[in-house]
Amino acid sequence: MSASAEIQLIAVVVAVTCALPGVFLVLQRMSMMSDAISHAILPGIVIAFFITGDLSSPWIILGAAAGGLLTVALVELLRKTGLLKEDAAIGIVFPALFSVGVILIAQYAGDVHLDIDAVLLGELAFAPFDRIMVGGIDIGPRALVVMGVILAINLGFISVFFKELKLISFDRALAGALGFAPALLHYVLMGLVSVTAVGAFDAVGSILVVALMVAPPASAYLLTDGLKPMVVVSVLIGAASAISGYWLAHWLDASIAGAMASMTGVLFLTILITAPHRGLWSVRKRRSNQKLQFGRKMLVIHLYNHEGLPEAQQECRMDHLEDHLRWDHTFATRAIRSSLQNDYIKQQGPLLILTELGRDLARTSLVEF
Amino acid sequence: MIDLFSDLFNDYTLRTVALGSALLGITAGSLGGFALLRRQSLLGDAISHAALPGIAIAFLITGSKAPLVLILGAGIAGWIGAALISIVTTRTRIKYDSALGIMLSVFFGFGLVLLTYIQRQPDANQAGLNSFLFGQAAALVEQDVFVIFVIGTLVLLFMMVFWKEFKLLSFDSDFIGTLGFPVRLLDHLLTTLFVIAIVIGLQTVGVVLMSAMIIAPGAAARQWTDRLGRMIILAGIFGAISGVGGAITSSLIPALPTGPTIVLIVSIIVMISLLFAPNRGLVFRKIRDWQAGKRLRVDAVLVDLYTLASQHASAEYPHSERVLDVMSTISGPARRTLKVLNDLELAKPIDSTHWSLTPEGVLRAERVIERQFGGGS
C-alpha cells in the first residue's frame, strides 16, 4: 500500500474511532470533556514515559487513560463540593494537569522525542514510517494497528452496551432507578474517550481528537432522530472529513490534522445551513412561512369583521391595511399577494373582498383563536 | 529576597515579563469573574483557540508581526467564533457544549493549517507565530507590555462604565430586559470585552492555557465573597499575583516555562480558596458542621433529661446515663455530651452515673422544646 493510501486509511480509522464515543458525549452534553481529557492525558503520558522510557510501550496508553480518568474524577469531586459549576471545574482541572505535563517535559525530557507540539498537533504524514514488525514481517504502520485495536474495543463496547448507553444518554434517572449503574457506565465511557484520545494523539494530536469527537456527531444530530442512524451518519461524516482533509492538506502542503479538523468544520457548517427541518435555512423558511400564514389569517379575519359594514370602504382599502394591522409595507404586500394567490380574497378597485374560501378560513380561524 | 526585589526593578526582562503578566492577569481575572457568573467559563477556552486563525490571517495579509496587528486579527477571529457559538445554540438544537467544542477545535485546526502553510512559504518571516500556541512570556518586550497596558485599561474602563448593566446581565438577564435595557447589545459588548481580555494574553500564556487565566481567578475569588464588586477586584488581584508569581518563579528555575507556571500558581490559589475561604470553604464548612452537630447533641440530651424528669415530681430528678444512651437519637454514648452540659452548667452529676438538670438547664430545655414543637409543652 502506498504511503498516501496508508495515511488516508489511518485517518479514516481515527475518525471512526473518535466518532463512536463522540456520539454519546454530544448527547450527554459532555462534549467539552473530550477537550479536557485530550489535554489532561499529557501528564499521564509523560509519567508513564519516564517510568518505561519507551514511547511505544502499551503502558503509555494506560498512563494516559489514568490521566483522563483522573480529570473526570477531579471534575466530579470539585462539582460535588457545590462551590464550582461543572464547566468551571473542567476549565480549572485540565489546564492545571496540562501545565504539569508541559513543565515535566520542559524540565526532564528536553532531549528526547516527546515535544508538546507533537502531542497537541500531531503529524500524520510521518505515521507510515513507524511500522510494527512481528518476526521480521511488516504488519503495518503502528498508528494503524493501535487505532485498529482501539476501534475494535469501542465498537465492541458500544454494540454490547448499546441499550444501556442509550438509556443513560436520554434518561439517566430512569437508568439509575432500573439499576443500570449509570456512574459506572459513565466512567467506562470516559475511559474509552481517554484511550481513544491517547491512541489518536500520536497520529493526529489532541485538538483533532476534539474535532473528530464532537463535530461529526453534532452534524449527525442535525440530520437524524434515532440513535443508530446518528451513529452511522457520524461515522460517515467523520470518514468523509478524514479523506477530504487529507487532500486539502496535500493541496496546501499544510498540517493534515489541521486540515481534517477544518473539514469537519466545513461539513458541519454545510449541514448546519442546509439540513432539512433543522438547518438554519429551513428553520428560517419555516418561520417566514408561519409568519405569512398568520398574516393571511389576520387579513381575512380583518376583512370578515368589517364585511358589509359602512366602514368597510375605509377598513378594507388595500393601502390602509398597513395602518389597521400595523404591518410594514413589504409584509402587507406579501400577505396580500399570498392571499390573492390562495384565492382567499379578490381585488375590487382599491378594496379587498373576501371569497367564499376566505370567509371559511376566517370563520375556522376565529374558532381556533 | 532583596536580590529578587532589586531584580524586579532593575532586570529589564524580568520587569517586563512580570509587569505584562500582572496586567493581563488583572484584565483576564476581572472579566473572567463575569464569565464565571454567567456560566460561560469554557467560552474563554473556545475563544482563545478560535483566535489562532485570526493571528495567521493577520500575518498573511499584513506580513507584520506587530502586536497590535496580531491582536486585532485574533480579536476578530475570536469574536466570530463567539458569535457562531451564539447563533448555533440559539437557532438549532445543538447544545452549548457541542458548539464550544466544534468552534474550538475547528478554528484551531484551521489556524494550524494556516500556520503550517505560512511556515512552508519561502522566505516567510514567520518565526514567533508558534509562540502563540504555548505562549512565550520571556519574549515580551516593552512595546508588548505597553499594548497590553493600554488595551487592558480600556477594557477595565468599559467594564466600570457599564458596571450596573453587566451586573444585572450576569444575575438576571430577563429582568434587565424588562427594564428596557438592550440585552443583546450589552451581551455583545461584554463578549467583546471578554474576547479582548483573552487575546491580549495569548502571546504570554498561549492559546491552550489562556482559559485558565480566565476561569481560575474568578473561581477562587467567588469563594471569598458574595459581593460582585469585591469578587471582581479579588479576581483581578489573584490574576496579578499568579502573573507576577509565575514570571518570577520561572525566571528563578531554569527551563521552567512561564505560561504553565502561571497556570499552576493560579490553580494553587483556587485550591487554597476552596479549602480555606471563610463561610464557603470546605474546612470552614466542616467546622461549622461539627459545631452544629455538637449543638444538636447538646439539645437532644437536654430534652431527653427533661422528658424523663417530667415523669417525676421535680424537673431536676436525676437519671442514669444508660437510660440516656438508649433513649437518645444521637449517635455514640451520652456521656461526652453530658460533660459538655456540665461545663455549660446546664446539667450536673449526682453520682458517678446519674445526672440531673440544673435550673438553667430546665429553662433551656423548655426553650428548646418550644422552638422545636412551636410551644404547647
XYZ file of C-alpha atoms in Angstrom:
746
model
C 0.000 0.000 0.000
C 1.325 3.432 -0.827
C 2.102 5.924 1.933
C -0.700 8.174 0.751
C -3.276 5.391 0.918
C -1.972 4.324 4.317
C -2.271 7.828 5.721
C -5.830 8.057 4.476
C -6.657 4.688 5.966
C -5.216 5.716 9.326
C -7.130 8.997 9.137
C -10.406 7.189 8.449
C -9.838 4.693 11.258
C -9.038 7.530 13.682
C -12.134 9.461 12.581
C -14.418 6.445 13.015
C -12.862 5.512 16.372
C -13.428 9.047 17.663
C -16.950 9.421 16.294
C -18.266 6.363 18.187
C -17.801 7.606 21.772
C -18.316 11.169 20.499
C -21.988 10.471 19.794
C -22.601 9.772 23.465
C -20.564 12.764 24.614
C -22.653 15.061 22.431
C -25.937 13.509 23.554
C -24.976 13.689 27.216
C -23.850 17.336 26.884
C -20.310 16.451 27.820
C -18.545 17.435 24.596
C -16.062 19.587 26.457
C -14.913 16.543 28.395
C -13.175 15.465 25.183
C -11.238 18.737 25.268
C -10.402 18.299 28.935
C -9.383 14.660 28.610
C -7.353 15.114 25.449
C -5.275 17.758 27.254
C -5.100 16.064 30.614
C -3.675 12.819 29.248
C -0.370 14.657 28.807
C 0.974 14.227 32.356
C -0.077 10.556 32.263
C 1.872 10.063 29.047
C 4.901 11.880 30.415
C 4.992 9.995 33.707
C 4.486 6.630 32.010
C 7.244 7.612 29.608
C 9.631 8.433 32.449
C 8.923 5.069 34.026
C 9.210 2.942 30.898
C 11.491 5.130 28.811
C 9.687 3.983 25.702
C 7.030 5.996 23.867
C 5.611 2.958 22.093
C 5.039 0.992 25.284
C 1.439 -0.002 25.999
C 1.962 1.451 29.491
C 1.843 4.869 27.861
C -1.733 4.244 26.805
C -2.650 3.058 30.302
C -0.883 6.019 31.922
C -2.709 8.404 29.648
C -6.034 6.729 30.279
C -5.352 7.090 34.012
C -4.727 10.806 33.418
C -8.043 11.046 31.618
C -9.946 9.290 34.376
C -8.195 11.463 36.967
C -9.610 14.510 35.156
C -13.108 13.053 35.210
C -12.814 12.192 38.899
C -11.384 15.613 39.850
C -14.098 17.456 37.930
C -16.715 15.338 39.660
C -15.071 15.975 43.050
C -14.996 19.746 42.536
C -18.561 19.788 41.261
C -19.791 17.808 44.259
C -18.434 20.385 46.702
C -21.081 22.699 45.292
C -18.519 25.506 45.202
C -17.978 25.392 41.441
C -20.208 24.688 38.480
C -19.212 21.819 36.232
C -17.902 23.997 33.402
C -15.678 25.991 35.747
C -14.437 22.744 37.288
C -13.493 21.404 33.844
C -11.829 24.705 32.961
C -9.688 24.612 36.085
C -8.711 20.940 36.162
C -7.437 20.342 32.656
C -5.189 23.405 32.239
C -3.610 22.541 35.594
C -2.913 18.938 34.551
C -1.733 20.026 31.123
C 0.620 22.541 32.749
C 2.067 19.794 34.913
C 2.725 17.785 31.756
C 4.338 20.713 29.923
C 6.549 21.535 32.902
C 7.613 17.899 33.299
C 8.604 17.772 29.644
C 10.468 21.083 29.820
C 12.295 20.048 32.979
C 13.221 16.480 32.320
C 12.649 15.494 28.733
C 14.393 18.247 26.854
C 16.367 15.946 24.604
C 14.013 13.041 23.935
C 11.380 12.702 21.300
C 8.455 13.985 23.288
C 7.559 17.533 22.493
C 4.322 19.302 23.227
C 3.856 20.429 19.655
C 3.607 16.794 18.634
C 1.120 15.992 21.378
C -1.082 18.909 20.556
C -0.743 18.979 16.807
C 0.367 15.510 15.738
C 1.926 14.752 12.407
C 0.062 12.188 10.400
C 2.456 12.495 7.485
C 5.114 10.547 9.399
C 2.770 7.782 10.576
C 3.552 5.295 7.752
C 7.270 5.309 8.623
C 6.701 3.981 12.126
C 5.888 0.321 11.497
C 5.247 -2.700 13.665
C 7.330 -5.759 12.774
C 6.498 -9.160 14.205
C 9.054 -11.860 13.493
C 10.514 -9.812 10.675
C 7.141 -9.432 8.953
C 5.750 -5.953 8.457
C 2.211 -5.881 9.908
C 1.562 -2.249 9.120
C 2.046 1.252 10.484
C 1.951 1.365 14.278
C -0.725 4.059 14.354
C -2.985 1.899 12.174
C -2.565 -1.182 14.357
C -3.063 0.754 17.605
C -6.096 2.618 16.336
C -7.492 -0.572 14.833
C -7.389 -2.250 18.237
C -8.994 0.768 19.921
C -11.647 0.873 17.204
C -12.446 -2.775 17.893
C -12.732 -2.035 21.624
C -15.020 0.946 21.012
C -17.171 -0.979 18.557
C -17.399 -3.963 20.899
C -18.308 -1.829 23.907
C -20.908 0.212 22.079
C -22.600 -2.781 20.463
C -22.668 -4.805 23.681
C -23.875 -1.925 25.876
C -25.924 -0.112 23.242
C -29.177 -0.339 25.189
C -27.546 0.825 28.426
C -25.745 3.704 26.729
C -28.964 4.767 25.048
C -30.738 4.770 28.385
C -28.130 6.822 30.239
C -27.921 9.264 27.329
C -31.615 10.023 27.267
C -32.862 9.310 30.769
C -30.142 8.985 33.344
C -32.513 8.989 36.278
C -34.520 6.109 34.829
C -31.312 4.189 34.141
C -30.338 4.615 37.781
C -33.778 3.593 39.014
C -33.683 0.445 36.877
C -30.338 -0.486 38.383
C -28.089 0.109 35.360
C -25.260 1.792 37.317
C -25.049 4.967 35.229
C -21.993 6.180 37.171
C -20.016 3.046 36.322
C -21.011 3.227 32.662
C -20.083 6.911 32.684
C -16.580 6.111 33.892
C -16.182 3.296 31.366
C -17.250 5.668 28.591
C -14.799 8.293 29.843
C -12.116 5.609 29.959
C -12.839 4.838 26.320
C -12.625 8.532 25.469
C -9.236 8.660 27.205
C -7.899 5.559 25.448
C -9.170 6.850 22.112
C -7.631 10.264 22.747
C -4.245 8.806 23.626
C -4.290 6.424 20.677
C -5.073 9.320 18.404
C -2.746 11.899 19.968
C 0.332 10.320 18.498
C -1.039 10.409 14.983
C -3.264 13.437 14.895
C -2.784 15.456 18.080
C -5.249 16.254 20.823
C -7.136 19.111 19.185
C -8.146 16.956 16.243
C -9.492 14.444 18.742
C -11.914 17.117 19.922
C -12.900 17.993 16.354
C -13.478 14.369 15.387
C -15.354 13.526 18.583
C -17.700 16.491 18.574
C -18.248 17.871 15.070
C -19.393 14.726 13.182
C -21.857 13.638 15.909
C -23.180 17.201 16.201
C -23.652 17.295 12.414
C -25.422 13.930 12.541
C -27.591 15.268 15.357
C -28.963 17.824 12.911
C -29.739 15.147 10.331
C -31.144 12.213 12.274
C -33.596 11.370 15.030
C -32.615 7.857 16.054
C -29.526 6.813 17.948
C -28.485 4.141 15.451
C -28.796 6.409 12.403
C -26.906 9.087 14.357
C -24.013 6.693 14.996
C -23.890 5.613 11.336
C -24.094 9.162 9.965
C -21.446 10.371 12.449
C -19.082 7.653 11.284
C -19.685 8.534 7.636
C -19.167 12.263 8.230
C -16.012 11.530 10.218
C -14.624 9.374 7.418
C -15.532 11.961 4.771
C -13.757 14.681 6.800
C -10.702 12.467 7.091
C -10.334 11.827 3.364
C -11.223 15.337 2.214
C -8.938 16.737 4.925
C -6.060 14.669 3.651
C -6.442 16.018 0.138
C -6.849 19.592 1.373
C -3.594 19.263 3.301
C -1.962 17.652 0.283
C -3.034 20.558 -1.897
C -1.962 23.288 0.555
C 1.091 21.380 1.795
C -0.113 22.010 5.347
C -0.878 20.082 8.541
C -3.068 17.037 7.839
C -4.583 17.046 11.319
C -5.445 20.729 10.988
C -6.964 20.196 7.555
C -9.076 17.292 8.820
C -10.334 19.441 11.681
C -11.105 22.204 9.193
C -13.043 19.761 7.028
C -15.162 18.594 9.968
C -15.960 22.285 10.356
C -16.791 22.748 6.659
C -19.098 19.714 6.703
C -20.694 20.900 9.942
C -21.280 24.374 8.520
C -22.773 22.929 5.317
C -25.111 20.666 7.277
C -25.893 23.454 9.729
C -27.153 25.617 6.902
C -28.797 23.044 4.629
C -30.068 20.283 6.940
C -33.737 19.530 6.238
C -36.055 20.561 9.108
C -33.288 21.656 11.497
C -30.825 23.572 9.368
C -30.652 27.355 9.575
C -32.098 27.682 6.057
C -35.150 25.529 6.615
C -35.785 26.990 10.072
C -35.736 30.431 8.537
C -38.031 29.377 5.713
C -40.431 27.693 8.098
C -40.575 30.747 10.327
C -41.211 33.033 7.408
C -43.950 30.688 6.111
C -45.576 30.606 9.507
C -45.475 34.360 9.675
C -47.051 34.631 6.243
C -49.707 32.075 7.107
C -50.531 34.043 10.221
C -50.629 37.220 8.137
C -53.174 35.668 5.728
C -55.386 34.686 8.649
C -55.161 38.149 10.173
C -56.078 39.655 6.833
C -59.162 37.505 6.209
C -60.343 37.971 9.800
C -59.932 41.713 9.467
C -61.915 41.735 6.230
C -64.526 39.395 7.690
C -65.066 41.644 10.707
C -65.791 44.661 8.561
C -67.574 42.898 5.701
C -70.826 44.541 4.688
C -70.458 47.330 7.244
C -70.292 51.012 6.314
C -66.686 51.393 7.462
C -65.622 48.657 5.044
C -64.935 51.392 2.468
C -62.130 52.611 4.754
C -61.047 49.456 6.557
C -60.732 47.204 3.554
C -58.733 49.547 1.329
C -55.529 47.962 0.274
C -53.415 50.983 1.132
C -54.937 51.330 4.601
C -54.161 47.800 5.756
C -50.724 48.782 6.922
C -52.268 51.169 9.443
C -55.044 48.889 10.596
C -52.972 45.772 11.072
C -49.747 47.573 11.953
C -47.785 45.844 9.253
C -44.869 47.284 7.414
C -45.327 47.842 3.708
C -43.305 44.854 2.476
C -45.086 42.397 4.709
C -48.505 43.831 3.853
C -47.742 43.431 0.154
C -46.537 39.850 0.685
C -49.576 38.901 2.772
C -51.984 40.379 0.210
C -50.220 38.717 -2.714
C -50.160 35.385 -0.935
C -53.866 35.667 -0.019
C -54.740 36.540 -3.636
C -52.790 33.510 -4.852
C -54.604 31.273 -2.399
C -57.989 32.664 -3.603
C -58.889 33.917 -0.140
C -59.536 37.438 -1.412
C -60.368 39.317 -4.604
C -59.358 42.770 -5.609
C -62.135 45.217 -6.435
C -60.756 48.641 -7.278
C -58.945 49.824 -4.155
C -60.913 47.400 -1.988
C -60.198 43.812 -0.965
C -63.201 41.481 -0.948
C -63.361 38.060 0.700
C -64.057 34.999 -1.424
C -66.137 32.118 -0.073
C -62.857 30.286 0.675
C -61.511 33.274 2.587
C -64.737 33.600 4.578
C -64.436 29.925 5.555
C -60.838 30.443 6.642
C -61.818 33.469 8.718
C -64.602 31.524 10.425
C -62.453 28.490 11.220
C -59.561 30.696 12.353
C -61.828 32.635 14.696
C -62.952 29.367 16.241
C -59.287 28.373 16.641
C -58.390 31.610 18.340
C 14.690 38.218 48.728
C 16.339 41.638 48.441
C 18.040 40.448 45.302
C 14.704 39.419 43.929
C 13.200 42.837 44.517
C 16.147 44.662 43.061
C 15.953 42.305 40.071
C 12.282 43.065 39.717
C 13.060 46.759 39.382
C 16.348 46.604 37.529
C 16.343 43.468 35.405
C 14.742 44.531 32.139
C 13.421 41.116 31.084
C 12.052 40.147 34.464
C 10.457 43.538 34.992
C 8.823 43.479 31.569
C 7.576 39.926 31.889
C 6.281 40.432 35.422
C 4.526 43.665 34.526
C 2.978 42.213 31.378
C 1.791 39.068 33.184
C 0.373 41.119 36.045
C -1.547 43.401 33.682
C -3.112 40.584 31.729
C -3.802 38.731 34.975
C -5.815 41.706 36.216
C -7.728 42.111 32.955
C -8.432 38.435 32.362
C -9.257 37.813 36.024
C -11.776 40.658 36.244
C -13.589 39.821 33.010
C -13.428 36.123 33.822
C -15.379 36.810 37.002
C -18.364 37.800 34.883
C -17.928 34.749 32.672
C -17.977 32.520 35.746
C -21.219 34.031 36.985
C -22.793 33.719 33.540
C -21.727 30.072 33.356
C -19.623 30.801 30.321
C -16.340 29.654 31.794
C -15.446 27.431 28.874
C -16.315 30.134 26.356
C -12.886 31.566 27.155
C -11.277 28.315 26.103
C -13.197 28.312 22.826
C -12.411 31.972 22.110
C -8.704 31.623 22.788
C -8.462 28.650 20.426
C -10.651 30.358 17.843
C -8.256 33.313 17.811
C -5.433 31.317 16.225
C -6.511 31.569 12.563
C -7.010 35.313 13.086
C -3.358 35.658 14.057
C -2.270 33.706 10.984
C -4.547 35.641 8.623
C -3.465 38.992 10.067
C 0.124 37.968 9.407
C -0.674 36.690 5.903
C -2.408 39.947 4.967
C -0.032 42.468 6.518
C 3.212 40.478 6.726
C 3.684 42.200 10.062
C 4.168 40.741 13.496
C 3.381 43.960 15.345
C 1.449 43.040 18.496
C -1.451 45.339 17.683
C -1.955 43.791 14.230
C -1.916 40.236 15.548
C -4.154 41.115 18.492
C -6.641 42.704 16.107
C -6.679 39.593 13.922
C -7.020 37.349 16.956
C -9.812 39.507 18.316
C -11.824 39.403 15.092
C -11.478 35.624 14.768
C -12.298 35.092 18.451
C -15.335 37.321 18.145
C -16.564 35.445 15.060
C -16.144 32.180 16.969
C -18.186 33.538 19.892
C -20.878 34.837 17.520
C -21.111 31.478 15.740
C -21.481 29.679 19.072
C -24.328 32.001 19.954
C -26.036 31.533 16.542
C -25.711 27.753 16.596
C -27.073 27.393 20.127
C -29.982 29.809 19.739
C -31.190 28.708 16.309
C -30.624 24.944 16.241
C -30.880 22.087 18.683
C -27.101 21.822 19.017
C -26.230 22.303 22.681
C -23.793 24.832 24.116
C -21.078 22.296 24.939
C -21.047 20.856 21.411
C -20.971 24.327 19.881
C -17.983 25.224 22.071
C -16.169 22.008 21.173
C -16.725 22.464 17.453
C -15.665 26.106 17.260
C -12.660 25.476 19.479
C -11.289 22.550 17.514
C -12.260 23.605 14.008
C -10.933 27.150 14.314
C -7.779 25.857 15.942
C -7.342 23.211 13.248
C -7.814 25.850 10.567
C -5.291 28.070 12.345
C -2.873 25.163 12.294
C -3.363 24.689 8.565
C -2.587 28.380 8.040
C 0.459 28.294 10.339
C 1.951 25.260 8.600
C 1.111 26.848 5.257
C 2.935 30.034 6.280
C 5.914 28.038 7.528
C 6.321 26.372 4.166
C 6.269 29.611 2.239
C 9.729 30.623 1.035
C 11.361 33.436 2.997
C 8.386 33.942 5.241
C 9.413 35.747 8.357
C 7.093 33.634 10.474
C 9.323 32.901 13.445
C 7.449 33.706 16.626
C 3.946 32.925 15.424
C 4.276 29.496 17.025
C 4.753 31.146 20.393
C 1.038 31.834 20.400
C 0.379 28.138 20.936
C 2.013 27.862 24.344
C 2.937 31.454 24.956
C 6.374 32.881 25.364
C 6.345 35.278 28.247
C 10.125 35.562 28.206
C 9.933 37.141 24.753
C 7.754 40.026 25.928
C 9.245 43.431 25.163
C 8.277 46.875 26.435
C 6.190 47.543 23.362
C 4.049 44.450 24.082
C 3.569 45.468 27.695
C 2.548 48.946 26.584
C -0.062 47.492 24.239
C -1.356 45.177 26.980
C -1.491 48.139 29.361
C -3.426 50.436 27.040
C -5.910 47.803 25.856
C -6.322 46.302 29.327
C -7.035 49.714 30.836
C -9.618 50.440 28.144
C -11.336 47.109 28.775
C -11.448 47.726 32.526
C -12.727 51.282 31.976
C -15.579 49.973 29.828
C -16.316 47.379 32.468
C -16.593 50.082 35.126
C -18.727 52.366 32.987
C -21.219 49.564 32.303
C -20.842 48.050 35.759
C -24.504 48.230 36.732
C -25.672 46.834 33.388
C -23.185 43.955 33.397
C -24.110 43.138 36.978
C -27.781 42.893 36.074
C -26.960 40.942 32.930
C -24.954 38.406 34.917
C -27.535 37.813 37.605
C -30.883 38.272 35.879
C -30.788 38.840 32.152
C -34.593 38.519 31.839
C -35.130 41.225 34.423
C -32.739 43.633 32.733
C -34.708 43.096 29.510
C -37.962 44.074 31.193
C -36.291 47.238 32.491
C -35.763 48.286 28.896
C -32.020 47.745 28.637
C -30.820 46.462 25.258
C -29.915 42.964 26.440
C -28.389 41.708 23.206
C -26.277 44.809 22.756
C -24.967 44.531 26.312
C -24.341 40.835 25.787
C -22.330 41.619 22.651
C -20.410 44.348 24.472
C -19.486 42.079 27.368
C -18.486 39.290 24.969
C -16.359 41.764 23.015
C -14.553 42.921 26.168
C -14.120 39.271 27.087
C -12.587 38.499 23.680
C -10.185 41.433 24.023
C -9.136 40.392 27.521
C -8.345 36.941 26.141
C -6.423 37.895 23.015
C -4.060 40.275 24.807
C -2.897 37.322 26.903
C -2.297 34.884 24.066
C 1.293 35.896 23.393
C 2.248 35.438 27.031
C 0.276 32.436 28.181
C -0.643 30.843 24.870
C -3.844 29.687 23.264
C -4.031 26.431 25.199
C -3.646 27.763 28.722
C -5.355 31.140 28.409
C -8.661 29.637 29.536
C -7.210 29.010 32.986
C -6.308 32.706 33.316
C -9.949 33.497 32.600
C -11.670 30.954 34.807
C -9.419 30.304 37.777
C -9.042 33.781 39.370
C -12.813 34.324 39.273
C -13.494 30.853 40.652
C -11.075 31.480 43.507
C -12.447 34.953 44.242
C -16.026 33.666 44.267
C -15.243 31.599 47.360
C -14.205 34.587 49.468
C -17.139 36.918 48.969
C -20.759 37.166 47.962
C -20.472 40.690 46.583
C -19.774 41.229 42.894
C -17.532 44.255 43.349
C -15.260 42.577 45.850
C -15.231 39.398 43.805
C -14.089 41.143 40.612
C -11.397 43.127 42.437
C -10.202 39.973 44.169
C -10.176 38.091 40.853
C -8.014 40.838 39.375
C -5.638 40.621 42.346
C -5.421 36.825 42.096
C -4.737 37.150 38.374
C -1.983 39.672 39.032
C -0.426 37.568 41.807
C -0.271 34.493 39.613
C 1.100 36.528 36.702
C 3.923 38.044 38.742
C 4.470 34.854 40.715
C 4.722 32.794 37.551
C 7.110 35.250 35.929
C 9.407 35.329 38.967
C 9.343 31.574 39.616
C 10.113 30.714 36.033
C 12.969 33.211 35.993
C 14.479 31.603 39.091
C 14.298 27.993 37.905
C 15.915 27.151 34.594
C 13.789 25.580 31.833
C 10.551 26.391 33.630
C 8.075 27.730 31.053
C 6.206 30.847 32.231
C 2.689 30.115 30.963
C 2.269 26.730 32.668
C 3.865 28.110 35.853
C 1.330 30.937 35.961
C -1.445 28.393 35.483
C -0.149 26.180 38.275
C 0.074 29.127 40.673
C -3.461 30.228 39.901
C -4.604 26.599 40.352
C -2.990 26.541 43.782
C -4.806 29.777 44.652
C -8.064 28.088 43.625
C -7.285 25.088 45.790
C -6.473 27.257 48.827
C -9.666 29.242 48.289
C -11.817 26.126 48.013
C -10.368 24.802 51.259
C -9.875 27.826 53.460
C -12.188 30.617 52.338
C -14.412 31.721 55.229
C -18.060 30.602 55.005
C -17.849 28.744 51.694
C -14.513 26.964 52.179
C -14.512 23.227 52.816
C -12.567 23.448 56.084
C -14.907 26.079 57.485
C -17.862 24.060 56.358
C -16.527 21.031 58.231
C -16.002 23.106 61.379
C -19.487 24.544 61.083
C -20.987 21.079 60.587
C -19.123 19.859 63.634
C -20.351 22.780 65.765
C -23.894 22.320 64.558
C -23.638 18.616 65.388
C -22.436 19.447 68.879
C -25.297 21.873 69.424
C -27.800 19.294 68.209
C -26.374 16.669 70.531
C -26.497 19.037 73.495
C -30.102 19.924 72.768
C -31.077 16.293 72.262
C -29.640 15.098 75.583
C -31.068 18.132 77.369
C -34.533 17.404 76.045
C -34.166 13.711 76.920
C -33.273 14.540 80.512
C -36.169 16.965 80.725
C -38.629 14.437 79.290
C -37.512 11.806 81.775
C -37.669 14.221 84.685
C -41.153 15.398 83.749
C -42.383 11.914 84.735
C -41.378 12.806 88.261
C -42.248 15.467 90.796
C -39.137 17.533 90.196
C -37.796 18.707 86.854
C -34.334 18.209 88.314
C -34.881 14.500 89.028
C -31.651 12.585 88.266
C -31.399 9.794 85.679
C -28.756 7.305 84.697
C -26.506 7.594 81.666
C -27.581 4.159 80.432
C -31.163 5.317 80.024
C -29.993 8.375 78.083
C -27.779 6.215 75.853
C -30.739 4.076 74.875
C -33.207 6.922 74.594
C -31.178 9.375 72.606
C -31.416 9.765 68.834
C -27.790 10.901 68.725
C -25.004 8.538 67.813
C -22.488 7.449 70.438
C -22.652 7.457 74.237
C -24.354 10.336 76.001
C -21.521 10.775 78.482
C -19.465 13.115 76.309
C -22.403 15.389 75.716
C -23.319 15.301 79.392
C -19.854 16.582 80.214
C -20.389 19.443 77.784
C -23.695 20.150 79.549
C -21.868 20.144 82.860
C -19.353 22.688 81.518
C -22.237 24.848 80.404
C -23.812 24.406 83.881
C -26.980 23.041 82.348
C -26.700 19.633 83.994
C -24.795 18.243 86.960
C -23.675 14.758 88.019
C -25.422 13.398 91.115
C -23.153 10.357 91.433
C -20.826 8.579 89.004
C -23.598 7.554 86.588
C -26.608 9.726 87.415
C -27.244 13.209 86.077
C -29.842 15.853 86.674
C -30.716 19.178 85.097
C -29.811 22.454 86.767
C -32.489 25.188 86.969
C -30.860 26.882 83.947
C -30.927 23.503 82.193
C -34.650 23.222 82.772
C -35.222 26.688 81.338
C -33.045 25.948 78.323
C -34.767 22.587 77.717
C -38.163 24.289 77.799
C -36.936 26.862 75.278
C -35.611 24.118 73.001
C -38.871 22.198 73.154
C -40.818 25.347 72.479
C -38.633 26.102 69.465
C -38.890 22.558 68.131
C -42.579 21.978 68.671
C -43.826 25.542 68.468
C -44.875 25.776 72.118
C -47.544 23.744 73.875
C -45.233 21.950 76.292
